[in-house]
Amino acid sequence: MVELYVNDIENALKNKSYFSALAMSLALPDICGAAEYPNETSTAKRYMGWYNKYLGEDMSDDRGNPYLSGEIVYNLRNTFLHAGSPNIDSNKVKDEANQLDRFILILGDGTKILCTTLFIDTPIVKLRTMIVDVTYLCKTICDRSLWYYKNNTNKFHFDFSIDTQDHFFSGEVKLPSGDPIIEALNQKLEQSGDTRRFLESQDHTTVDVITGDFNYIFSNEELKQKYLNGEEIKLVRTMPPTDTPVITSNTESTVKKESAPKKKTASPSKKKTKPDKREAQVRSFFGQHFKEKKYKQKKEIIIQAILKSKTKQQVNNALMKSFASEETGVIYKRLSPLLASLPGK
């Protein structure tokens, strides 16, 4: 993972995006320090401890001159990332030998200056100035961070889900660790004490479904424009996978996604463009009686529980898969007018 960050920093430097490169470079000792000292709770101790251990000797000299110590770089990290100023707050530097009067950052390519300290010492006034080239600083931190990462990979535990746009929509997405959405859902169930779990499909992942939806939207010029304009789009599947949640959003625009093109019949005037009477009744009832946000977020789960069930018990069982027992009781009671025609108690 550190290689990706270093590549981004190098690209930023090539394009003279110096502040972007500096921001990411100053974060690398944070990342490496957390790996080196996982039990240390102080960010400052982790940062300066790692920097001084792996970079300090390279930056210092034997004459006791001010240098880019862990304290100086951590100070720069704080003022730049937290206050937007690529400078040093000398009042917060405890090492007297490194207390500077001026810190000057050079936005250059590191070919004319690296790092130097200027002293002005007169009977009237004294001034200590450090001049640092941003490319030199970034590359020095990058080189040592990358070396450390490659030699201590087992200490790093990144929790991330990233992919490139081209690869994500290529249909070649491979997820060796399983379906990340299903994993996240099951983790939440475990944290809540619920013993139920979502099962992963052997044929596809939730990412596959999302990718398919986006490919479908971008293959239709009208839908594509709506999406790019920020309008919400609702896709209604004719045969949704039984183990994959139906992805919907509240909108008046409904687009029917066919699993396969149908042959034209002799009666083209009988095209089905509206939901059937029962579905319309259920959706209207839901809109009137389930106005809370927590129910709107699970709108399709509740609606499909009614439409797909043939008995009252089946409705209750379907709701139990997504709601706690007490919540299921509240929803079931509110639905009772719709369930009157179903058999069972």
PDB file of C-alpha atoms in Angstrom, residues 50-327:
ATOM      1  CA  TRP A  50      10.201   6.307  13.850  1.00  0.00           C
ATOM      2  CA  TYR A  51      11.701   9.320  12.045  1.00  0.00           C
ATOM      3  CA  ASN A  52      14.682   9.662  14.373  1.00  0.00           C
ATOM      4  CA  LYS A  53      15.342   5.912  14.283  1.00  0.00           C
ATOM      5  CA  TYR A  54      15.311   5.546  10.512  1.00  0.00           C
ATOM      6  CA  LEU A  55      16.110   9.050   9.200  1.00  0.00           C
ATOM      7  CA  GLY A  56      17.680  11.072  12.005  1.00  0.00           C
ATOM      8  CA  GLU A  57      21.288   9.974  11.529  1.00  0.00           C
ATOM      9  CA  ASP A  58      21.140  10.627   7.775  1.00  0.00           C
ATOM     10  CA  MET A  59      19.953  14.194   8.332  1.00  0.00           C
ATOM     11  CA  SER A  60      22.267  15.255  11.177  1.00  0.00           C
ATOM     12  CA  ASP A  61      25.987  16.130  11.150  1.00  0.00           C
ATOM     13  CA  ASP A  62      28.774  15.995  13.724  1.00  0.00           C
ATOM     14  CA  ARG A  63      28.979  19.767  14.205  1.00  0.00           C
ATOM     15  CA  GLY A  64      25.736  20.146  16.113  1.00  0.00           C
ATOM     16  CA  ASN A  65      24.075  22.308  13.477  1.00  0.00           C
ATOM     17  CA  PRO A  66      20.262  22.502  13.189  1.00  0.00           C
ATOM     18  CA  TYR A  67      18.986  19.716  10.925  1.00  0.00           C
ATOM     19  CA  LEU A  68      15.773  18.098   9.761  1.00  0.00           C
ATOM     20  CA  SER A  69      15.181  16.190  12.971  1.00  0.00           C
ATOM     21  CA  GLY A  70      12.040  14.256  13.849  1.00  0.00           C
ATOM     22  CA  GLU A  71      10.932  17.165  16.014  1.00  0.00           C
ATOM     23  CA  ILE A  72      11.383  19.694  13.175  1.00  0.00           C
ATOM     24  CA  VAL A  73       9.550  17.534  10.607  1.00  0.00           C
ATOM     25  CA  TYR A  74       6.741  16.700  13.056  1.00  0.00           C
ATOM     26  CA  ASN A  75       6.436  20.428  13.744  1.00  0.00           C
ATOM     27  CA  LEU A  76       6.225  21.105   9.993  1.00  0.00           C
ATOM     28  CA  ARG A  77       3.632  18.328   9.651  1.00  0.00           C
ATOM     29  CA  ASN A  78       1.426  19.951  12.301  1.00  0.00           C
ATOM     30  CA  THR A  79       1.631  23.520  11.022  1.00  0.00           C
ATOM     31  CA  PHE A  80       1.125  22.499   7.386  1.00  0.00           C
ATOM     32  CA  LEU A  81      -1.581  19.834   7.705  1.00  0.00           C
ATOM     33  CA  HIS A  82      -3.484  21.521  10.527  1.00  0.00           C
ATOM     34  CA  ALA A  83      -2.997  25.218   9.803  1.00  0.00           C
ATOM     35  CA  GLY A  84      -2.057  25.284   6.113  1.00  0.00           C
ATOM     36  CA  SER A  85       1.298  26.939   6.734  1.00  0.00           C
ATOM     37  CA  PRO A  86       4.468  25.200   5.437  1.00  0.00           C
ATOM     38  CA  ASN A  87       6.494  26.659   8.269  1.00  0.00           C
ATOM     39  CA  ILE A  88       7.951  25.862  11.685  1.00  0.00           C
ATOM     40  CA  ASP A  89       6.652  27.052  15.055  1.00  0.00           C
ATOM     41  CA  SER A  90      10.000  27.406  16.818  1.00  0.00           C
ATOM     42  CA  ASN A  91       8.279  27.981  20.170  1.00  0.00           C
ATOM     43  CA  LYS A  92       7.223  24.326  20.119  1.00  0.00           C
ATOM     44  CA  VAL A  93      10.702  22.970  19.360  1.00  0.00           C
ATOM     45  CA  LYS A  94      12.201  21.710  22.630  1.00  0.00           C
ATOM     46  CA  ASP A  95      15.691  20.894  21.297  1.00  0.00           C
ATOM     47  CA  GLU A  96      17.558  24.183  21.700  1.00  0.00           C
ATOM     48  CA  ALA A  97      20.050  23.297  18.958  1.00  0.00           C
ATOM     49  CA  ASN A  98      17.169  23.038  16.467  1.00  0.00           C
ATOM     50  CA  GLN A  99      15.298  26.191  17.402  1.00  0.00           C
ATOM     51  CA  LEU A 100      15.085  28.215  14.191  1.00  0.00           C
ATOM     52  CA  ASP A 101      14.264  31.835  13.542  1.00  0.00           C
ATOM     53  CA  ARG A 102      13.255  31.220   9.945  1.00  0.00           C
ATOM     54  CA  PHE A 103      12.293  28.131   7.937  1.00  0.00           C
ATOM     55  CA  ILE A 104      12.231  28.596   4.170  1.00  0.00           C
ATOM     56  CA  LEU A 105      10.736  25.968   1.868  1.00  0.00           C
ATOM     57  CA  ILE A 106      12.017  26.011  -1.721  1.00  0.00           C
ATOM     58  CA  LEU A 107       9.582  24.759  -4.365  1.00  0.00           C
ATOM     59  CA  GLY A 108      12.101  23.142  -6.663  1.00  0.00           C
ATOM     60  CA  ASP A 109      13.292  19.880  -8.143  1.00  0.00           C
ATOM     61  CA  GLY A 110      16.176  19.324  -5.730  1.00  0.00           C
ATOM     62  CA  THR A 111      18.917  19.986  -8.290  1.00  0.00           C
ATOM     63  CA  LYS A 112      20.230  23.300  -6.909  1.00  0.00           C
ATOM     64  CA  ILE A 113      19.699  23.059  -3.177  1.00  0.00           C
ATOM     65  CA  LEU A 114      18.917  20.240  -0.745  1.00  0.00           C
ATOM     66  CA  CYS A 115      19.001  21.458   2.827  1.00  0.00           C
ATOM     67  CA  THR A 116      21.240  24.131   4.335  1.00  0.00           C
ATOM     68  CA  THR A 117      21.390  26.261   7.459  1.00  0.00           C
ATOM     69  CA  LEU A 118      22.497  29.903   7.458  1.00  0.00           C
ATOM     70  CA  PHE A 119      23.824  31.655  10.562  1.00  0.00           C
ATOM     71  CA  ILE A 120      23.924  35.405  11.076  1.00  0.00           C
ATOM     72  CA  ASP A 121      25.756  36.218  14.273  1.00  0.00           C
ATOM     73  CA  THR A 122      26.399  39.890  15.076  1.00  0.00           C
ATOM     74  CA  PRO A 123      26.764  41.790  18.335  1.00  0.00           C
ATOM     75  CA  ILE A 124      23.334  43.269  17.674  1.00  0.00           C
ATOM     76  CA  VAL A 125      21.276  40.298  16.511  1.00  0.00           C
ATOM     77  CA  LYS A 126      21.520  36.587  15.762  1.00  0.00           C
ATOM     78  CA  LEU A 127      19.485  34.702  13.178  1.00  0.00           C
ATOM     79  CA  ARG A 128      19.321  31.011  12.308  1.00  0.00           C
ATOM     80  CA  THR A 129      17.652  30.074   9.035  1.00  0.00           C
ATOM     81  CA  MET A 130      17.045  26.657   7.490  1.00  0.00           C
ATOM     82  CA  ILE A 131      16.408  26.378   3.752  1.00  0.00           C
ATOM     83  CA  VAL A 132      14.925  23.103   2.465  1.00  0.00           C
ATOM     84  CA  ASP A 133      14.019  21.994  -1.048  1.00  0.00           C
ATOM     85  CA  VAL A 134      10.583  20.357  -1.054  1.00  0.00           C
ATOM     86  CA  THR A 135      11.565  17.662  -3.576  1.00  0.00           C
ATOM     87  CA  TYR A 136      14.578  16.674  -1.497  1.00  0.00           C
ATOM     88  CA  LEU A 137      12.476  16.440   1.663  1.00  0.00           C
ATOM     89  CA  CYS A 138       9.680  14.444  -0.006  1.00  0.00           C
ATOM     90  CA  LYS A 139      12.003  11.993  -1.770  1.00  0.00           C
ATOM     91  CA  THR A 140      14.088  11.412   1.349  1.00  0.00           C
ATOM     92  CA  ILE A 141      11.025  10.528   3.402  1.00  0.00           C
ATOM     93  CA  CYS A 142       9.590   8.430   0.550  1.00  0.00           C
ATOM     94  CA  ASP A 143      12.772   6.412   0.018  1.00  0.00           C
ATOM     95  CA  ARG A 144      13.133   5.487   3.672  1.00  0.00           C
ATOM     96  CA  SER A 145       9.397   4.818   4.158  1.00  0.00           C
ATOM     97  CA  LEU A 146       9.330   2.505   1.146  1.00  0.00           C
ATOM     98  CA  TRP A 147      12.444   0.682   2.367  1.00  0.00           C
ATOM     99  CA  TYR A 148      10.897   0.273   5.805  1.00  0.00           C
ATOM    100  CA  TYR A 149       7.594  -0.994   4.379  1.00  0.00           C
ATOM    101  CA  LYS A 150       9.235  -3.592   2.139  1.00  0.00           C
ATOM    102  CA  ASN A 151      11.294  -4.900   5.056  1.00  0.00           C
ATOM    103  CA  ASN A 152       8.474  -4.857   7.607  1.00  0.00           C
ATOM    104  CA  THR A 153       5.358  -5.686   5.597  1.00  0.00           C
ATOM    105  CA  ASN A 154       4.062  -7.958   8.364  1.00  0.00           C
ATOM    106  CA  LYS A 155       3.724  -4.945  10.683  1.00  0.00           C
ATOM    107  CA  PHE A 156       1.272  -3.144   8.401  1.00  0.00           C
ATOM    108  CA  HIS A 157      -2.454  -3.820   8.558  1.00  0.00           C
ATOM    109  CA  PHE A 158      -4.310  -1.633   6.080  1.00  0.00           C
ATOM    110  CA  ASP A 159      -8.107  -1.734   6.127  1.00  0.00           C
ATOM    111  CA  PHE A 160      -9.152  -0.422   2.718  1.00  0.00           C
ATOM    112  CA  SER A 161     -11.251  -1.176  -0.336  1.00  0.00           C
ATOM    113  CA  ILE A 162      -9.904   0.559  -3.433  1.00  0.00           C
ATOM    114  CA  ASP A 163      -9.807  -0.137  -7.141  1.00  0.00           C
ATOM    115  CA  THR A 164      -9.236   1.788 -10.359  1.00  0.00           C
ATOM    116  CA  GLN A 165     -12.259   2.900 -12.367  1.00  0.00           C
ATOM    117  CA  ASP A 166     -11.095   1.038 -15.478  1.00  0.00           C
ATOM    118  CA  HIS A 167     -10.561  -2.209 -13.595  1.00  0.00           C
ATOM    119  CA  PHE A 168     -13.744  -1.900 -11.533  1.00  0.00           C
ATOM    120  CA  PHE A 169     -15.905  -1.666 -14.653  1.00  0.00           C
ATOM    121  CA  SER A 170     -13.921  -4.185 -16.679  1.00  0.00           C
ATOM    122  CA  GLY A 171     -15.813  -7.185 -15.332  1.00  0.00           C
ATOM    123  CA  GLU A 172     -12.516  -8.670 -14.165  1.00  0.00           C
ATOM    124  CA  VAL A 173     -12.815  -7.675 -10.511  1.00  0.00           C
ATOM    125  CA  LYS A 174     -11.490 -10.454  -8.306  1.00  0.00           C
ATOM    126  CA  LEU A 175     -12.145 -10.388  -4.585  1.00  0.00           C
ATOM    127  CA  PRO A 176     -10.094 -13.142  -2.964  1.00  0.00           C
ATOM    128  CA  SER A 177     -11.247 -12.132   0.512  1.00  0.00           C
ATOM    129  CA  GLY A 178     -14.928 -12.476  -0.379  1.00  0.00           C
ATOM    130  CA  ASP A 179     -17.759 -10.022  -0.876  1.00  0.00           C
ATOM    131  CA  PRO A 180     -16.793  -6.815   1.003  1.00  0.00           C
ATOM    132  CA  ILE A 181     -20.415  -5.634   1.353  1.00  0.00           C
ATOM    133  CA  ILE A 182     -21.586  -8.953   2.777  1.00  0.00           C
ATOM    134  CA  GLU A 183     -18.566  -9.012   5.091  1.00  0.00           C
ATOM    135  CA  ALA A 184     -19.422  -5.528   6.399  1.00  0.00           C
ATOM    136  CA  LEU A 185     -23.064  -6.508   6.970  1.00  0.00           C
ATOM    137  CA  ASN A 186     -22.078  -9.649   8.865  1.00  0.00           C
ATOM    138  CA  GLN A 187     -19.595  -7.704  10.957  1.00  0.00           C
ATOM    139  CA  LYS A 188     -22.361  -5.313  12.013  1.00  0.00           C
ATOM    140  CA  LEU A 189     -24.630  -8.246  12.875  1.00  0.00           C
ATOM    141  CA  GLU A 190     -21.869  -9.767  14.998  1.00  0.00           C
ATOM    142  CA  GLN A 191     -21.231  -6.486  16.812  1.00  0.00           C
ATOM    143  CA  SER A 192     -24.929  -6.152  17.611  1.00  0.00           C
ATOM    144  CA  GLY A 193     -25.065  -9.672  19.030  1.00  0.00           C
ATOM    145  CA  ASP A 194     -27.306 -10.961  16.244  1.00  0.00           C
ATOM    146  CA  THR A 195     -26.482 -14.567  15.312  1.00  0.00           C
ATOM    147  CA  ARG A 196     -27.908 -14.373  11.784  1.00  0.00           C
ATOM    148  CA  ARG A 197     -25.574 -13.956   8.815  1.00  0.00           C
ATOM    149  CA  PHE A 198     -25.867 -13.091   5.125  1.00  0.00           C
ATOM    150  CA  LEU A 199     -24.622 -15.813   2.799  1.00  0.00           C
ATOM    151  CA  GLU A 200     -22.170 -15.028   0.018  1.00  0.00           C
ATOM    152  CA  SER A 201     -23.074 -16.044  -3.499  1.00  0.00           C
ATOM    153  CA  GLN A 202     -20.858 -18.526  -5.295  1.00  0.00           C
ATOM    154  CA  ASP A 203     -21.554 -16.876  -8.660  1.00  0.00           C
ATOM    155  CA  HIS A 204     -21.323 -13.152  -8.040  1.00  0.00           C
ATOM    156  CA  THR A 205     -20.647 -10.475  -5.442  1.00  0.00           C
ATOM    157  CA  THR A 206     -22.490  -7.292  -4.541  1.00  0.00           C
ATOM    158  CA  VAL A 207     -19.733  -5.447  -6.404  1.00  0.00           C
ATOM    159  CA  ASP A 208     -20.719  -7.380  -9.529  1.00  0.00           C
ATOM    160  CA  VAL A 209     -24.298  -6.167  -9.109  1.00  0.00           C
ATOM    161  CA  ILE A 210     -23.226  -2.548  -8.624  1.00  0.00           C
ATOM    162  CA  THR A 211     -20.890  -2.765 -11.613  1.00  0.00           C
ATOM    163  CA  GLY A 212     -23.708  -4.183 -13.736  1.00  0.00           C
ATOM    164  CA  ASP A 213     -25.998  -1.335 -12.700  1.00  0.00           C
ATOM    165  CA  PHE A 214     -23.450   1.310 -13.661  1.00  0.00           C
ATOM    166  CA  ASN A 215     -22.714  -0.379 -16.977  1.00  0.00           C
ATOM    167  CA  TYR A 216     -26.441  -0.446 -17.700  1.00  0.00           C
ATOM    168  CA  ILE A 217     -26.864   3.234 -16.797  1.00  0.00           C
ATOM    169  CA  PHE A 218     -23.922   4.351 -18.943  1.00  0.00           C
ATOM    170  CA  SER A 219     -25.106   2.303 -21.908  1.00  0.00           C
ATOM    171  CA  ASN A 220     -28.325   4.341 -21.963  1.00  0.00           C
ATOM    172  CA  GLU A 221     -27.733   7.978 -22.941  1.00  0.00           C
ATOM    173  CA  GLU A 222     -30.848   9.253 -21.139  1.00  0.00           C
ATOM    174  CA  LEU A 223     -29.950   7.500 -17.888  1.00  0.00           C
ATOM    175  CA  LYS A 224     -26.336   8.532 -18.227  1.00  0.00           C
ATOM    176  CA  GLN A 225     -27.277  12.208 -18.444  1.00  0.00           C
ATOM    177  CA  LYS A 226     -29.614  11.900 -15.471  1.00  0.00           C
ATOM    178  CA  TYR A 227     -26.850  10.329 -13.427  1.00  0.00           C
ATOM    179  CA  LEU A 228     -24.271  12.954 -14.447  1.00  0.00           C
ATOM    180  CA  ASN A 229     -26.801  15.680 -13.593  1.00  0.00           C
ATOM    181  CA  GLY A 230     -27.114  14.301 -10.086  1.00  0.00           C
ATOM    182  CA  GLU A 231     -30.627  12.911 -10.514  1.00  0.00           C
ATOM    183  CA  GLU A 232     -31.502   9.743  -8.616  1.00  0.00           C
ATOM    184  CA  ILE A 233     -32.210   6.664 -10.701  1.00  0.00           C
ATOM    185  CA  LYS A 234     -34.217   3.626  -9.711  1.00  0.00           C
ATOM    186  CA  LEU A 235     -33.569   0.292 -11.366  1.00  0.00           C
ATOM    187  CA  VAL A 236     -36.305  -2.321 -11.029  1.00  0.00           C
ATOM    188  CA  ARG A 237     -35.072  -5.844 -11.671  1.00  0.00           C
ATOM    189  CA  THR A 238     -37.438  -8.325 -13.268  1.00  0.00           C
ATOM    190  CA  MET A 239     -35.665 -11.258 -11.565  1.00  0.00           C
ATOM    191  CA  PRO A 240     -33.367 -10.018  -8.795  1.00  0.00           C
ATOM    192  CA  PRO A 241     -30.811 -12.508  -7.415  1.00  0.00           C
ATOM    193  CA  THR A 242     -32.264 -14.063  -4.262  1.00  0.00           C
ATOM    194  CA  ASP A 243     -29.106 -13.473  -2.222  1.00  0.00           C
ATOM    195  CA  THR A 244     -28.390  -9.932  -3.372  1.00  0.00           C
ATOM    196  CA  PRO A 245     -30.134  -6.827  -1.988  1.00  0.00           C
ATOM    197  CA  VAL A 246     -32.180  -4.856  -4.535  1.00  0.00           C
ATOM    198  CA  ILE A 247     -30.505  -1.471  -4.940  1.00  0.00           C
ATOM    199  CA  THR A 248     -33.086   1.290  -5.097  1.00  0.00           C
ATOM    200  CA  SER A 249     -33.493   4.974  -4.335  1.00  0.00           C
ATOM    201  CA  ASN A 250     -36.478   7.269  -3.975  1.00  0.00           C
ATOM    202  CA  THR A 251     -37.331   8.800  -7.330  1.00  0.00           C
ATOM    203  CA  GLU A 252     -40.264   9.166  -9.663  1.00  0.00           C
ATOM    204  CA  SER A 253     -38.203   7.950 -12.585  1.00  0.00           C
ATOM    205  CA  THR A 254     -38.412   4.171 -12.974  1.00  0.00           C
ATOM    206  CA  VAL A 255     -36.375   2.246 -15.498  1.00  0.00           C
ATOM    207  CA  LYS A 256     -37.044  -1.420 -16.061  1.00  0.00           C
ATOM    208  CA  LYS A 257     -33.913  -3.490 -16.516  1.00  0.00           C
ATOM    209  CA  GLU A 258     -34.725  -6.602 -18.521  1.00  0.00           C
ATOM    210  CA  SER A 259     -32.617  -9.711 -17.957  1.00  0.00           C
ATOM    211  CA  ALA A 260     -32.931 -10.528 -21.678  1.00  0.00           C
ATOM    212  CA  PRO A 261     -34.691  -8.918 -24.654  1.00  0.00           C
ATOM    213  CA  LYS A 262     -38.210 -10.226 -25.183  1.00  0.00           C
ATOM    214  CA  LYS A 263     -39.675 -11.157 -28.521  1.00  0.00           C
ATOM    215  CA  LYS A 264     -42.372  -8.923 -29.909  1.00  0.00           C
ATOM    216  CA  THR A 265     -45.886 -10.313 -29.644  1.00  0.00           C
ATOM    217  CA  ALA A 266     -48.848  -9.819 -31.942  1.00  0.00           C
ATOM    218  CA  SER A 267     -50.334  -7.316 -29.482  1.00  0.00           C
ATOM    219  CA  PRO A 268     -47.742  -4.593 -28.988  1.00  0.00           C
ATOM    220  CA  SER A 269     -50.355  -2.376 -27.349  1.00  0.00           C
ATOM    221  CA  LYS A 270     -50.361  -4.606 -24.258  1.00  0.00           C
ATOM    222  CA  LYS A 271     -46.911  -3.578 -23.046  1.00  0.00           C
ATOM    223  CA  LYS A 272     -46.648  -3.575 -19.284  1.00  0.00           C
ATOM    224  CA  THR A 273     -45.429  -0.127 -18.250  1.00  0.00           C
ATOM    225  CA  LYS A 274     -46.925   0.156 -14.767  1.00  0.00           C
ATOM    226  CA  PRO A 275     -46.704  -2.032 -11.655  1.00  0.00           C
ATOM    227  CA  ASP A 276     -49.698  -4.331 -11.107  1.00  0.00           C
ATOM    228  CA  LYS A 277     -52.588  -3.295  -8.892  1.00  0.00           C
ATOM    229  CA  ARG A 278     -51.345  -5.154  -5.819  1.00  0.00           C
ATOM    230  CA  GLU A 279     -47.865  -3.633  -6.005  1.00  0.00           C
ATOM    231  CA  ALA A 280     -49.304  -0.161  -6.537  1.00  0.00           C
ATOM    232  CA  GLN A 281     -51.526  -0.658  -3.498  1.00  0.00           C
ATOM    233  CA  VAL A 282     -48.588  -1.809  -1.347  1.00  0.00           C
ATOM    234  CA  ARG A 283     -46.325   1.061  -2.418  1.00  0.00           C
ATOM    235  CA  SER A 284     -49.064   3.614  -1.815  1.00  0.00           C
ATOM    236  CA  PHE A 285     -49.728   2.157   1.639  1.00  0.00           C
ATOM    237  CA  PHE A 286     -46.029   2.227   2.490  1.00  0.00           C
ATOM    238  CA  GLY A 287     -45.755   5.889   1.485  1.00  0.00           C
ATOM    239  CA  GLN A 288     -48.667   6.783   3.754  1.00  0.00           C
ATOM    240  CA  HIS A 289     -47.781   4.719   6.831  1.00  0.00           C
ATOM    241  CA  PHE A 290     -43.971   4.414   6.862  1.00  0.00           C
ATOM    242  CA  LYS A 291     -42.612   7.941   6.845  1.00  0.00           C
ATOM    243  CA  GLU A 292     -39.718   7.357   9.281  1.00  0.00           C
ATOM    244  CA  LYS A 293     -36.222   7.409   7.769  1.00  0.00           C
ATOM    245  CA  LYS A 294     -35.297   4.019   9.251  1.00  0.00           C
ATOM    246  CA  TYR A 295     -38.166   2.415   7.310  1.00  0.00           C
ATOM    247  CA  LYS A 296     -37.557   4.363   4.094  1.00  0.00           C
ATOM    248  CA  GLN A 297     -33.985   3.039   4.042  1.00  0.00           C
ATOM    249  CA  LYS A 298     -35.402  -0.509   3.975  1.00  0.00           C
ATOM    250  CA  LYS A 299     -38.397   0.266   1.822  1.00  0.00           C
ATOM    251  CA  GLU A 300     -37.835  -2.475  -0.749  1.00  0.00           C
ATOM    252  CA  ILE A 301     -37.237  -5.115   1.913  1.00  0.00           C
ATOM    253  CA  ILE A 302     -40.633  -4.449   3.479  1.00  0.00           C
ATOM    254  CA  ILE A 303     -42.458  -4.154   0.162  1.00  0.00           C
ATOM    255  CA  GLN A 304     -40.930  -7.331  -1.276  1.00  0.00           C
ATOM    256  CA  ALA A 305     -41.735  -9.197   1.948  1.00  0.00           C
ATOM    257  CA  ILE A 306     -45.423  -8.513   1.262  1.00  0.00           C
ATOM    258  CA  LEU A 307     -45.421  -9.056  -2.488  1.00  0.00           C
ATOM    259  CA  LYS A 308     -43.509 -12.345  -2.392  1.00  0.00           C
ATOM    260  CA  SER A 309     -45.336 -13.916   0.554  1.00  0.00           C
ATOM    261  CA  LYS A 310     -48.452 -16.042   0.179  1.00  0.00           C
ATOM    262  CA  THR A 311     -49.296 -16.276   3.884  1.00  0.00           C
ATOM    263  CA  LYS A 312     -49.110 -13.990   6.893  1.00  0.00           C
ATOM    264  CA  GLN A 313     -46.479 -16.252   8.437  1.00  0.00           C
ATOM    265  CA  GLN A 314     -44.274 -15.906   5.367  1.00  0.00           C
ATOM    266  CA  VAL A 315     -44.485 -12.118   5.677  1.00  0.00           C
ATOM    267  CA  ASN A 316     -43.442 -12.334   9.315  1.00  0.00           C
ATOM    268  CA  ASN A 317     -40.554 -14.685   8.491  1.00  0.00           C
ATOM    269  CA  ALA A 318     -39.330 -12.419   5.693  1.00  0.00           C
ATOM    270  CA  LEU A 319     -39.322  -9.396   7.999  1.00  0.00           C
ATOM    271  CA  MET A 320     -37.483 -11.343  10.715  1.00  0.00           C
ATOM    272  CA  LYS A 321     -34.531 -11.771   8.363  1.00  0.00           C
ATOM    273  CA  SER A 322     -33.888  -8.021   8.340  1.00  0.00           C
ATOM    274  CA  PHE A 323     -35.357  -6.709  11.593  1.00  0.00           C
ATOM    275  CA  ALA A 324     -35.150  -7.563  15.270  1.00  0.00           C
ATOM    276  CA  SER A 325     -38.170  -9.358  16.816  1.00  0.00           C
ATOM    277  CA  GLU A 326     -39.576  -6.254  18.504  1.00  0.00           C
ATOM    278  CA  GLU A 327     -39.202  -4.142  15.363  1.00  0.00           C
TER     279      GLU A 327
END
